[in-house]
Amino acid sequence: MVKRIVQFLVFGLVVAVLIQPVYAAETLASVEQKISKQWTGVSTLSATMDMHAKVHHSLLGVDLKVNGPLHMQKVGETKIKYRAEMDGRAVVKPLYLLRIKTNVLTVSDGDIVYSQRTSGEKTSVSKARAGHKAETAPGGGAGKFTAMKKRYDLKLLKNKRFDGRKVYVIEGKPKAGVEKAYDKMERIEMYFDQETGLQVRSALYGKRKLITEVTLTDLKVNPKLNPAIFKYIPPEGIEVEDKTKAS
């Protein structure tokens, strides 16, 4: 009996040693190839988008939580059309009783991104070029990796599960001389869905503190979408702030 137990343990140890190189062979380059391949099978996508952002100014801070539907469509290999409309509340701290109803609408035709925000009774609209530093655009595949490698030094972390799906986890730290999305940002953590190649989570951190987090859940791959949803018309009487030159 003891002999069988010892044989079983030795066998398990041998198997563990043999399969170790398989896991060790997973590199950032191999993950990029897999994500890029999976992303080619996606033409349209719908999901639920959640955004959590924390902004602090001196003694006051704003904690924003919004969520709602996201729809996106690929245009060629590099451009993404998308529309995200999220509702929620902004909580002003330390005045926790001050809760402001908030709506955030973002529409991109692949070249220009329109951002419309309504807080309480006030609505503001701005437009910027797609790919600007603070944009939280959906995407995946080789295009996303190219953009990440320009801004960050990347490191592959241990795989996880997110929203019931297997994901690759990649950490990025801002490269020297590259403008940050947020001044206090020190690192970014990104989840990529292994089945679609889509980035399903992006979390920016300062010194051990979360600055902003964007997640995509309830994925629906290649649904039929109405092209009209990617056209934006600002509300009547609202002036659009032009940030295309600055971004």
XYZ file of C-alpha atoms in Angstrom, residues 18-184:
167
model
C 6.863 17.461 -17.886
C 3.958 19.875 -18.329
C 5.717 22.830 -16.703
C 7.374 23.983 -19.960
C 3.941 24.124 -21.611
C 2.768 26.769 -19.162
C 6.109 28.553 -19.092
C 6.023 28.862 -22.894
C 3.136 31.368 -22.704
C 4.685 34.768 -23.416
C 3.452 38.256 -24.137
C 4.209 37.684 -27.825
C 2.255 34.407 -27.967
C -0.697 35.990 -26.168
C -0.644 38.877 -28.648
C -0.802 36.393 -31.531
C -3.719 34.502 -29.990
C -5.684 37.656 -29.186
C -5.077 39.038 -32.671
C -6.299 35.799 -34.265
C -9.468 35.643 -32.153
C -10.245 39.313 -32.801
C -10.439 38.686 -36.564
C -13.636 36.704 -35.978
C -15.434 39.707 -34.451
C -17.209 42.223 -36.705
C -19.822 43.633 -34.314
C -20.357 43.345 -30.585
C -22.829 44.351 -27.876
C -22.168 44.366 -24.132
C -22.925 46.053 -20.830
C -20.373 48.739 -20.015
C -19.606 49.791 -16.435
C -17.438 52.761 -15.550
C -16.152 53.719 -12.114
C -14.027 56.859 -11.839
C -12.613 58.739 -8.868
C -11.591 62.374 -9.201
C -10.100 64.322 -6.299
C -9.559 68.066 -5.965
C -8.087 69.249 -2.666
C -10.605 68.385 0.095
C -13.392 67.380 -2.301
C -13.704 64.348 -4.534
C -16.205 62.897 -6.981
C -16.977 59.194 -7.150
C -18.706 58.431 -10.473
C -20.444 55.128 -11.210
C -22.370 54.643 -14.456
C -23.372 51.711 -16.622
C -25.393 50.911 -19.724
C -25.366 49.308 -23.185
C -22.393 49.382 -25.549
C -22.511 48.600 -29.274
C -19.456 48.520 -31.537
C -18.602 47.770 -35.142
C -15.187 47.211 -36.694
C -14.263 49.296 -39.738
C -11.317 47.671 -41.470
C -8.399 46.557 -39.319
C -7.846 49.614 -37.155
C -11.005 51.688 -36.766
C -13.887 51.100 -34.364
C -17.329 52.663 -34.441
C -19.095 52.527 -31.096
C -21.906 53.929 -28.996
C -22.108 53.717 -25.208
C -24.896 55.287 -23.156
C -24.560 54.974 -19.405
C -26.646 56.181 -16.486
C -25.677 56.477 -12.849
C -24.762 58.883 -10.093
C -21.868 61.074 -9.099
C -21.299 61.237 -5.349
C -19.453 64.269 -4.012
C -17.176 63.460 -1.055
C -17.053 64.166 1.826
C -20.564 65.554 1.253
C -22.037 62.093 0.790
C -25.599 63.384 0.709
C -24.855 65.236 -2.524
C -25.689 62.691 -5.217
C -26.044 63.943 -8.789
C -27.896 61.949 -11.426
C -25.537 61.517 -14.378
C -25.823 60.373 -17.996
C -22.759 59.756 -20.168
C -23.174 59.246 -23.937
C -20.167 58.497 -26.128
C -20.444 58.048 -29.895
C -17.575 57.450 -32.319
C -17.662 57.106 -36.105
C -14.119 55.751 -36.051
C -12.491 59.136 -36.587
C -14.214 61.582 -34.230
C -15.463 60.790 -30.706
C -18.354 62.803 -29.282
C -18.774 62.847 -25.502
C -22.007 64.123 -24.005
C -22.393 64.367 -20.249
C -25.485 65.424 -18.341
C -25.134 66.039 -14.609
C -28.311 67.231 -12.972
C -29.710 69.904 -15.296
C -26.435 70.722 -17.047
C -25.362 69.129 -20.353
C -21.958 69.526 -21.996
C -20.638 68.113 -25.276
C -17.115 67.802 -26.643
C -15.487 66.157 -29.623
C -11.979 64.743 -29.976
C -10.043 62.561 -32.340
C -10.363 58.809 -31.911
C -7.434 57.391 -29.953
C -6.861 60.410 -27.714
C -5.100 59.764 -24.420
C -8.162 59.606 -22.131
C -10.492 57.704 -24.471
C -11.975 54.469 -23.103
C -12.778 52.993 -26.510
C -13.623 49.297 -26.836
C -11.357 47.139 -28.949
C -8.962 44.247 -29.093
C -6.529 42.363 -31.280
C -3.368 43.653 -32.914
C -4.592 47.261 -33.045
C -5.063 47.395 -29.292
C -1.643 45.850 -28.696
C 0.045 48.353 -31.010
C -1.516 51.244 -29.091
C -0.573 49.703 -25.725
C 3.056 49.129 -26.692
C 3.432 52.780 -27.677
C 2.331 53.963 -24.229
C 3.326 51.232 -21.785
C 6.010 48.760 -20.804
C 3.957 45.561 -20.749
C 4.114 42.506 -18.525
C 2.062 39.304 -18.751
C 0.402 38.304 -15.467
C -1.397 35.138 -14.406
C -4.582 34.258 -16.300
C -7.912 34.799 -14.532
C -11.646 34.367 -15.000
C -13.876 37.406 -15.464
C -17.652 37.402 -15.949
C -17.467 33.612 -16.281
C -14.911 33.806 -19.121
C -11.194 33.046 -19.320
C -9.048 36.159 -19.721
C -5.411 37.062 -20.241
C -4.139 39.675 -17.778
C -1.571 42.266 -18.866
C -0.023 44.999 -16.761
C 1.297 48.218 -18.255
C 3.475 50.942 -16.765
C 3.730 54.318 -18.549
C 6.855 54.746 -20.646
C 9.132 57.656 -19.862
C 8.283 60.715 -21.910
C 4.841 59.447 -22.932
C 1.870 61.573 -21.864
C -0.289 59.758 -19.306
C -4.057 59.396 -19.489
C -4.132 60.773 -15.921
C -1.289 62.615 -14.193
C -1.286 60.407 -11.083
